[in-house]
Short mmCIF file of C-alpha atoms and ligand atoms in Angstrom, two decimals:
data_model
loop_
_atom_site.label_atom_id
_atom_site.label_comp_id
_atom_site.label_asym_id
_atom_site.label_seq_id
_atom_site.Cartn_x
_atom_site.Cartn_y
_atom_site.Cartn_z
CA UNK A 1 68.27 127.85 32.77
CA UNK A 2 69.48 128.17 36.47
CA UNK A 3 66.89 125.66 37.34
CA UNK A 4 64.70 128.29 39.88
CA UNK A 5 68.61 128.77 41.56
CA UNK A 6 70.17 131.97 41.87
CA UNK A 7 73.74 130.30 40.25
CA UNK A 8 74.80 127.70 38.66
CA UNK A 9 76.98 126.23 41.22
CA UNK A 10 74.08 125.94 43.38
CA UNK A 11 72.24 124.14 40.79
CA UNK A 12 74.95 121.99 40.12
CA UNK A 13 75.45 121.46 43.84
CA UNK A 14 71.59 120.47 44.18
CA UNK A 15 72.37 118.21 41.17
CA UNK A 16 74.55 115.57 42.76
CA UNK A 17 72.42 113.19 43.80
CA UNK A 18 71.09 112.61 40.57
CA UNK A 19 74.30 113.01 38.73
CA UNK A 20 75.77 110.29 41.08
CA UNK A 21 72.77 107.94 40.68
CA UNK A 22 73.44 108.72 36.63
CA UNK A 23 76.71 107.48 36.81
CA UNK A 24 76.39 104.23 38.89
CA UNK A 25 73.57 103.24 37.05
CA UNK A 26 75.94 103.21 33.67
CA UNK A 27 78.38 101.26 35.04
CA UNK A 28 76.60 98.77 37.33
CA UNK A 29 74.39 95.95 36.53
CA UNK A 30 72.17 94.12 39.04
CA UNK A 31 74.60 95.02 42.04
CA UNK A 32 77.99 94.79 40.01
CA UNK A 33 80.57 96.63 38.35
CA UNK A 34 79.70 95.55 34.66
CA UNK A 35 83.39 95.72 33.19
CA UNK A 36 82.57 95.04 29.47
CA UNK A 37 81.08 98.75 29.75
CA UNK A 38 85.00 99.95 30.01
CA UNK A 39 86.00 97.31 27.80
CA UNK A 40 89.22 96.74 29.98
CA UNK A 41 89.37 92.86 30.16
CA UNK A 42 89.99 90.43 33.46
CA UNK A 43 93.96 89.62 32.41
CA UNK A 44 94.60 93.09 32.47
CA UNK A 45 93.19 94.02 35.74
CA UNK A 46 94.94 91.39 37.17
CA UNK A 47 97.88 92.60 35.56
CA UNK A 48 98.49 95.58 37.27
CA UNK A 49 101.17 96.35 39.38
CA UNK A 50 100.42 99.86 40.63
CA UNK A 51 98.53 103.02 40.08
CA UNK A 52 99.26 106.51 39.57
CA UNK A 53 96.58 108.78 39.19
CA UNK A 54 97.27 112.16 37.45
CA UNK A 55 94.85 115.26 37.33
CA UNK A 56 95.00 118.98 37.99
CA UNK A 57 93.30 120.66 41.03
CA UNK A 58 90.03 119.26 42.23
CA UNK A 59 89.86 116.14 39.52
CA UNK A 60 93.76 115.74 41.73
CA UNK A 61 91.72 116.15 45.01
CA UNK A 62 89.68 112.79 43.38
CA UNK A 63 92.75 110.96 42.76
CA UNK A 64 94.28 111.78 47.12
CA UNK A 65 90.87 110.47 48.32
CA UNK A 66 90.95 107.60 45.72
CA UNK A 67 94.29 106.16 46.73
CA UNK A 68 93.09 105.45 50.44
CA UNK A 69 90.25 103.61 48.52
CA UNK A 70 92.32 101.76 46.36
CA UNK A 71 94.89 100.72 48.20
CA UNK A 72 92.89 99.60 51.19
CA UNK A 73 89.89 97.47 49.00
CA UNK A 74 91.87 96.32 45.99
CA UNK A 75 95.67 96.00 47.51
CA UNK A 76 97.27 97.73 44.89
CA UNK A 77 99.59 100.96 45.32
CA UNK A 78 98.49 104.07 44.28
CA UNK A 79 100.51 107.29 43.56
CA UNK A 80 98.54 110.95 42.92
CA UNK A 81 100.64 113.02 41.07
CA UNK A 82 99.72 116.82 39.56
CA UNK A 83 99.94 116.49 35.94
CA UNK A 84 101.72 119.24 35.49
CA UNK A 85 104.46 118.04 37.56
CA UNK A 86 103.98 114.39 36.28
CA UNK A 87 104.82 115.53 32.78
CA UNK A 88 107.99 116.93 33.19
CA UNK A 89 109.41 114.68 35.92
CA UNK A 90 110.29 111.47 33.43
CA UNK A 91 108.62 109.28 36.20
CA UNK A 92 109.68 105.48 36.39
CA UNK A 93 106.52 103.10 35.14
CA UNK A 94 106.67 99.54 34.59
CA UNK A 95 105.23 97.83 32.33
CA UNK A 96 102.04 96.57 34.36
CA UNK A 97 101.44 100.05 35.67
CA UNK A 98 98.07 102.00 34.87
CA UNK A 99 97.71 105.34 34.92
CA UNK A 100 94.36 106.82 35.33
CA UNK A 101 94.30 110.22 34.21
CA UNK A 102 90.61 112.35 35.63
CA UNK A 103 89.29 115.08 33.73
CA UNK A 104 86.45 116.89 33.72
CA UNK A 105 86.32 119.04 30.46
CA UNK A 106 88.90 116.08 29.04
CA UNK A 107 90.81 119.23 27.53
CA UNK A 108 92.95 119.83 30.05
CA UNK A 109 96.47 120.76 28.88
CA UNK A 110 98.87 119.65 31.87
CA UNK A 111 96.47 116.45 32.16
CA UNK A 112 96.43 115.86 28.12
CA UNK A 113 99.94 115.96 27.84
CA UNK A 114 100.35 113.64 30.94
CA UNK A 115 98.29 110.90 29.20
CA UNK A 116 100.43 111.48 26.31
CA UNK A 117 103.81 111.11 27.68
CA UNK A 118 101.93 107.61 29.75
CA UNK A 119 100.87 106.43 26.25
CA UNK A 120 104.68 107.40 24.97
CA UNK A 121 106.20 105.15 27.62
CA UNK A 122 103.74 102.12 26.41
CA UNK A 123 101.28 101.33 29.64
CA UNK A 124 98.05 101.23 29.87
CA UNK A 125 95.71 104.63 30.09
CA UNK A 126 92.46 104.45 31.89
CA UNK A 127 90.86 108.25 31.66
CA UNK A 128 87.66 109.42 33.49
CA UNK A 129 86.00 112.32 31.83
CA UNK A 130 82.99 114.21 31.98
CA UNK A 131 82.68 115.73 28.10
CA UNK A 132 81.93 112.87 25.38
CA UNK A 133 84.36 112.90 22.71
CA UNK A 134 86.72 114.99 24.48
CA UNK A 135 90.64 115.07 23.42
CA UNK A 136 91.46 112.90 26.93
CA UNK A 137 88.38 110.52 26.15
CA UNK A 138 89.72 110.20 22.63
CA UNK A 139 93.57 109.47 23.24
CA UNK A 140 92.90 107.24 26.48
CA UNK A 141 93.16 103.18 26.02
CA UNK A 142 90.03 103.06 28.02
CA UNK A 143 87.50 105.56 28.84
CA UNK A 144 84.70 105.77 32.02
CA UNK A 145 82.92 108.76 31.91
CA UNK A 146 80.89 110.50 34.33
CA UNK A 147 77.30 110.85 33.74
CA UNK A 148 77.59 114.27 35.64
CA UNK A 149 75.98 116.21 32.60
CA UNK A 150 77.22 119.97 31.46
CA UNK A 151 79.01 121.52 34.29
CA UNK A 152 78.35 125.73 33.72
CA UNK A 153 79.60 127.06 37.33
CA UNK A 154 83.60 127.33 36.87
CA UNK A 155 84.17 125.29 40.68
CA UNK A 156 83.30 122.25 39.88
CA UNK A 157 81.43 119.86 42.11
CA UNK A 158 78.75 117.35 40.39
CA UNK A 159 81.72 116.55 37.96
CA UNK A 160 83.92 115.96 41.19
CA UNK A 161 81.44 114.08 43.24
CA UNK A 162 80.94 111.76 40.18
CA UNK A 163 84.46 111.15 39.51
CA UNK A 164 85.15 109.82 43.31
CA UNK A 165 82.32 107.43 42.54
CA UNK A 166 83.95 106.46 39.64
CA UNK A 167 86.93 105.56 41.49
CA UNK A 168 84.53 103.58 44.54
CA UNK A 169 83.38 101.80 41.67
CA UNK A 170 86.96 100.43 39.90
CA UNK A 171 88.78 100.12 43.51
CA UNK A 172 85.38 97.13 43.91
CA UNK A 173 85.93 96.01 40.78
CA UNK A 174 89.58 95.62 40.42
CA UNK A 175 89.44 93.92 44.20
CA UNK A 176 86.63 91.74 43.05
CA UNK A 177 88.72 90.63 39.56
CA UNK A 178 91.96 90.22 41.67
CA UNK A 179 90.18 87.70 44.26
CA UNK A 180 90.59 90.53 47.11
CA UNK A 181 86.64 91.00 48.20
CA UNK A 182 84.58 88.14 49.74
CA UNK A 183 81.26 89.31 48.04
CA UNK A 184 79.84 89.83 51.42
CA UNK A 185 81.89 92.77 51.82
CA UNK A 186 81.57 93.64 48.40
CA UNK A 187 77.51 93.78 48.46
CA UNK A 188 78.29 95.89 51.64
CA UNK A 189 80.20 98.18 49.81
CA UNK A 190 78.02 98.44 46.96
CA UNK A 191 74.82 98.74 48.95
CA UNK A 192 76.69 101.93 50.93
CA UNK A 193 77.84 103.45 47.27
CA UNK A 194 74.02 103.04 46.44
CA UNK A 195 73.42 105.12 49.78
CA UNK A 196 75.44 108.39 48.59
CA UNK A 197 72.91 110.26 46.81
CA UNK A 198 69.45 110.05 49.22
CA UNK A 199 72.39 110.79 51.99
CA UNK A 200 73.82 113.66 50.20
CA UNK A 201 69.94 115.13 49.61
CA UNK A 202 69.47 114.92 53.37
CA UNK A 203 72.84 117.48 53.75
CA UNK A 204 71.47 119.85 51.05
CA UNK A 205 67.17 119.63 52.65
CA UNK A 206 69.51 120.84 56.02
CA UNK A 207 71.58 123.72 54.29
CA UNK A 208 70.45 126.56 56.06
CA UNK A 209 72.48 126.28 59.42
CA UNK A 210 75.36 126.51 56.78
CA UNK A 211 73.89 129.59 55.00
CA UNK A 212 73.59 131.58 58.56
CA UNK A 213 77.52 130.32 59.48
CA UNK A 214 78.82 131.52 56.67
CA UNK A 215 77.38 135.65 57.18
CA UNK A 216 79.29 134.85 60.28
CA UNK A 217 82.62 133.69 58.81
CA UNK A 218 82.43 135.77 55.35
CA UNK A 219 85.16 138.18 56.64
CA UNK A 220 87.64 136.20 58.03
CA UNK A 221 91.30 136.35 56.63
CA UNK A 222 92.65 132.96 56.95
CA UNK A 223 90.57 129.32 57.07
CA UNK A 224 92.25 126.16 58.00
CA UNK A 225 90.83 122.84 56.91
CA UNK A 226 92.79 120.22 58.90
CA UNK A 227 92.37 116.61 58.71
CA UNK A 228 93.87 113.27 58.21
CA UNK A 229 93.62 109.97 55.71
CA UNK A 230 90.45 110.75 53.60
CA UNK A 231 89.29 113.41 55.90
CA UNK A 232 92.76 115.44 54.43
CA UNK A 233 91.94 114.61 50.95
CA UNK A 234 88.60 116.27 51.23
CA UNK A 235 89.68 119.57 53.31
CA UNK A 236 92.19 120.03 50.09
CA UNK A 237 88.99 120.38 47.61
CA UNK A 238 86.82 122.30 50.73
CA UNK A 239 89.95 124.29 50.67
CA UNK A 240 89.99 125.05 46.71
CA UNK A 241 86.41 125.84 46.76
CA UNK A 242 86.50 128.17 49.54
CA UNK A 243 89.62 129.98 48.41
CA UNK A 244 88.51 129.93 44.88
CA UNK A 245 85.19 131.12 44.91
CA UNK A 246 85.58 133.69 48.57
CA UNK A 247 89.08 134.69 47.37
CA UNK A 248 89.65 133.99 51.17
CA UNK A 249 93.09 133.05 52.09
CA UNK A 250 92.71 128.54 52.74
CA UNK A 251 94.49 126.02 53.70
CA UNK A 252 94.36 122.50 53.68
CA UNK A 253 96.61 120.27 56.40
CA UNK A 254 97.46 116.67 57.30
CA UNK A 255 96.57 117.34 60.63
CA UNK A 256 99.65 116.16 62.50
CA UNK A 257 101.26 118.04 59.83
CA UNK A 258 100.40 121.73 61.54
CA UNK A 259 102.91 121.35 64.75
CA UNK A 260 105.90 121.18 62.15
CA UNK A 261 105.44 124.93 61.20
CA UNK A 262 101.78 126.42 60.23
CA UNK A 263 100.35 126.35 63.42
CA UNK A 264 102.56 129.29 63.63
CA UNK A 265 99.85 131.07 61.59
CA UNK A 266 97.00 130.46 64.29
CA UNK A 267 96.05 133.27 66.07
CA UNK A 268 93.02 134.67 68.21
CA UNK A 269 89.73 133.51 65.77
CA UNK A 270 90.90 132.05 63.25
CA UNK A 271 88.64 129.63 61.77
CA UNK A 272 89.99 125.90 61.93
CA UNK A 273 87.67 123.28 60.53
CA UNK A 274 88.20 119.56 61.32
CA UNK A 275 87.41 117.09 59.41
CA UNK A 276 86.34 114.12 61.52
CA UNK A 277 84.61 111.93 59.70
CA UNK A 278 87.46 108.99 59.51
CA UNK A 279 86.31 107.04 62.47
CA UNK A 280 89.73 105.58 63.62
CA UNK A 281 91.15 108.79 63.12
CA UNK A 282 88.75 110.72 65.10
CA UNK A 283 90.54 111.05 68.42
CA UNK A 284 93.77 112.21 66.97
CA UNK A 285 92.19 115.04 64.41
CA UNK A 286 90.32 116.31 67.81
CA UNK A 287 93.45 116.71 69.90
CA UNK A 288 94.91 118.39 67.02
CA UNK A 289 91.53 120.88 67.13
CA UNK A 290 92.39 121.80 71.01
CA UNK A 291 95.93 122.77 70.22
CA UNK A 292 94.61 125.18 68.14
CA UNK A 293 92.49 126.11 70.31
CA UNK A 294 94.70 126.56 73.06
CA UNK A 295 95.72 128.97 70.71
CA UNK A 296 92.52 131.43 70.23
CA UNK A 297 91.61 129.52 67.41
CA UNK A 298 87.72 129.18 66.40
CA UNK A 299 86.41 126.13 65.32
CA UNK A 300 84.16 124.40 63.52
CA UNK A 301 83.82 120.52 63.16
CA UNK A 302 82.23 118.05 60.52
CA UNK A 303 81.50 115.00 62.05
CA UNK A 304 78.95 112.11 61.35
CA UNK A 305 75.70 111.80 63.33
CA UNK A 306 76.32 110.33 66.62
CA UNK A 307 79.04 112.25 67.27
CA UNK A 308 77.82 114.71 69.34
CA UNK A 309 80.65 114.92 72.14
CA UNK A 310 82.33 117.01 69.28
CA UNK A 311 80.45 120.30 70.76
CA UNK A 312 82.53 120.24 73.89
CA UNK A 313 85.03 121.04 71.45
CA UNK A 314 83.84 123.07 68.32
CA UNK A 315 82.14 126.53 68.29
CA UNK A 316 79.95 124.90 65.49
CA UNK A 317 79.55 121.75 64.04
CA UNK A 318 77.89 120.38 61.20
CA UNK A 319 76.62 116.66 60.72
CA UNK A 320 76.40 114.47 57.73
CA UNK A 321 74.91 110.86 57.87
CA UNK A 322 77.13 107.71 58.89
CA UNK A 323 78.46 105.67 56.24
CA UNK A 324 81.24 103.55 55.79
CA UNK A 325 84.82 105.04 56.03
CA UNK A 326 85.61 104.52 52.64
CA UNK A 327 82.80 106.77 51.04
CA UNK A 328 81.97 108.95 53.85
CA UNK A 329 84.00 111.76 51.67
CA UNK A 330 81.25 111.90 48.81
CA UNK A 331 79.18 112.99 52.02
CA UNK A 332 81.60 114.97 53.79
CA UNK A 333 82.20 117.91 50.72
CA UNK A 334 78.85 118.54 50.33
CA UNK A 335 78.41 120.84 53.20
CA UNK A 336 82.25 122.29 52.61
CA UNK A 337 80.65 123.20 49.17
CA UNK A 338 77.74 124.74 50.53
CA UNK A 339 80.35 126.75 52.78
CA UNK A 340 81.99 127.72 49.91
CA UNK A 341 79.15 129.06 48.25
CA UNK A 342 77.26 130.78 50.91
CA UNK A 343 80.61 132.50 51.56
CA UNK A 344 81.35 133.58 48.35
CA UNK A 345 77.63 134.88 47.78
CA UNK A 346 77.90 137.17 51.33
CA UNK A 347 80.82 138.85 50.44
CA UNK A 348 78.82 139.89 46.77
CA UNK A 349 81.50 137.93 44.66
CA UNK A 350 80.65 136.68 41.26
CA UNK A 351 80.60 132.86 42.33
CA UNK A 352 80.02 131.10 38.89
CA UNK A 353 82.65 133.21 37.56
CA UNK A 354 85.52 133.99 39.70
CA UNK A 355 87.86 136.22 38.77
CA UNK A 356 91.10 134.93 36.99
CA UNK A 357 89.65 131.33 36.18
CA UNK A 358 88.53 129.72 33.03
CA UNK A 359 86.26 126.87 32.79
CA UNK A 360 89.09 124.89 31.23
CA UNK A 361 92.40 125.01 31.22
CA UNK A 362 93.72 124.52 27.83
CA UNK A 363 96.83 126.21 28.10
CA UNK A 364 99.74 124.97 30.75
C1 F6R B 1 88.16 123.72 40.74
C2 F6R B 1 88.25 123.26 39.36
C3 F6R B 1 89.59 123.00 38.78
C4 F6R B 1 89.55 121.79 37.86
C5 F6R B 1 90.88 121.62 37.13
C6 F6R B 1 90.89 120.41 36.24
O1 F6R B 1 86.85 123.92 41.14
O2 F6R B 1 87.25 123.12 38.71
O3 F6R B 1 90.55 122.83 39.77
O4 F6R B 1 89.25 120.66 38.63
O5 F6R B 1 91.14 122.77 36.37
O6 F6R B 1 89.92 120.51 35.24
P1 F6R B 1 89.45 119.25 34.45
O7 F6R B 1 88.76 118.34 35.41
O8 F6R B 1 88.53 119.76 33.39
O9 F6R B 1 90.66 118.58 33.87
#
């Protein structure tokens, strides 16, 4: 049932490509977002006056990298809010809001009761779920799901990795609708989307480097992911796997966010892994890496092919192929997955099951 892999995670990990092909291929026709397969119509998307996104832990990581996307191809403002803080907060939404709610299980109890109190104040409720039939996919006014299949191992990451491409998908669509995309750029993007899964089977055909760096990390006390823009967003769910799974002690930072108090916490070899894979952001995440290196910290960098002046700076770096900022983060988890695993495996932990966690959290 483990497919010839020793865990389900691994499986599910080894999955992805397909599970992402599975999912673009339902909602795209001959190169294009086919809408009528959400049913949400053309007035409505051009309705819209802002997003908030609302999810619980990695389906929230989703919604942080989807708001770069968002906001920078379709022009309209995103929020990410937790839904368990989103339910209690009475949060202000006018009437041309939409709030997409992401769920994997779709029985999520802080996420359920978010859509519910969205539906209560009369806007519009986009979900995107993994389980068919699901209380979220039932309640929502529309519904995309992800074609990710059953998800067994507790840490997600096929369900994840679809649900980003979900979000590629309506940021293209909703710029297309609103007249924000020449389709030049929008055959670019598309063509690049189409990319993700061959690009994310090259990471996992090179995953034994990863294997043999994580006997050497397994015992460390703290990990820092550090990064900035969509780099961040991803650290936060390398983060959650890694601390979830390893029951190692992570941390996710903004970068330039570590000077204002945690690089306090950096002290001779502890791991710091930057994220470098936002182009334009590049030079700034680096000079963040040296500070903390200045400080005895060791470090390890993810960085896109062609990047190789990285390993003046990192103790070890891992590559993933180029692709276009926007996307680059489907590419970019992969190997912080593989981390998480191969950790979690050398220190003898039970890494479909880890202790204290249910599949689903029906209970807030
Ligand atoms: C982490 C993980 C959880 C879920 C969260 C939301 O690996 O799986 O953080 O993402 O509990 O669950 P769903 O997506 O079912 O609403």
């Amino acid at each position: 049932e483990r497919g010839g892999f020793e865990h389900f995670m691994m499986k599910e990990i080894h999955e992805q490509p397909t599970a992402i092909k599975n999912t673009i291929n339902s909602l795209v026709t001959n190169g294009k977002v086919d809408l009528s397969k959400f049913e949400m119509d053309e007035e409505t998307i051009k309705s819209i006056s802002a997003i908030t996104i609302v999810a619980c832990g990695s389906a929230w990581h989703v919604g942080m990298a989807a708001q770069y996307v968002i906001e920078d191809i379709a022009g309209i403002p995103v929020r990410v809010e937790l839904a368990s803080e989103f339910r209690y907060r009475g949060p202000l939404l006018s009437e041309n809001h939409l709030v997409i709610v992401v769920s994997q299980s779709g029985e999520t109890a802080d996420t359920l009761a978010a859509l519910r109190e969205a539906k209560e104040r009369g806007v519009k409720t986009l979900a995107i779920v993994n389980v068919v039939g699901s209380s979220i996919a039932r309640e929502a006014d529309y519904v995309i799901y992800t074609v990710a299949g059953p998800e067994i191992s507790v840490a997600t990451t096929k369900a994840y990795s679809c649900q980003l491409v979900v979000t590629y998908l309506l940021a293209l669509e909703f710029a297309a609708v609103r007249g924000k995309i020449e389709k030049d750029l929008y055959d670019k993007y598309m063509a690049e989307i189409s990319r993700i899964p061959e690009c994310i089977q090259k990471i996992l055909d090179d995953k034994e480097r990863l294997q043999w760096f994580a006997a050497k990390i397994a015992n460390s006390k703290d990990i820092f992911f550090i990064g900035r823009g969509i780099d961040y967003a991803i650290g936060l769910e390398g983060s959650l796997k890694m601390k979830e799974i390893s029951y190692i002690h992570s941390e996710a930072y903004a970068a330039g966010e570590l000077k204002h108090g945690t690089i306090s916490l950096i002290e001779n070899g502890t791991l710091v892994i930057g994220l470098l894979c936002q182009d334009n952001l590049y030079e700034k995440t680096i000079s963040n890496m040296v500070e903390c290196k200045s400080r005895g910290a060791y470090l390890m960098g993810l960085a896109p092919y062609g990047r190789y002046e990285i390993e003046d700076t990192a103790d070890f770096v891992t590559y993933v192929p180029k692709m276009d900022k926007h996307f680059v983060g489907s590419l970019e988890v992969v190997p912080l997955q593989l981390l998480g695993y191969y950790v979690s495996v050398a220190r003898g932990l039970d890494v479909d099951k880890p202790r204290n966690l249910a599949k689903s959290v029906t209970v807030e």
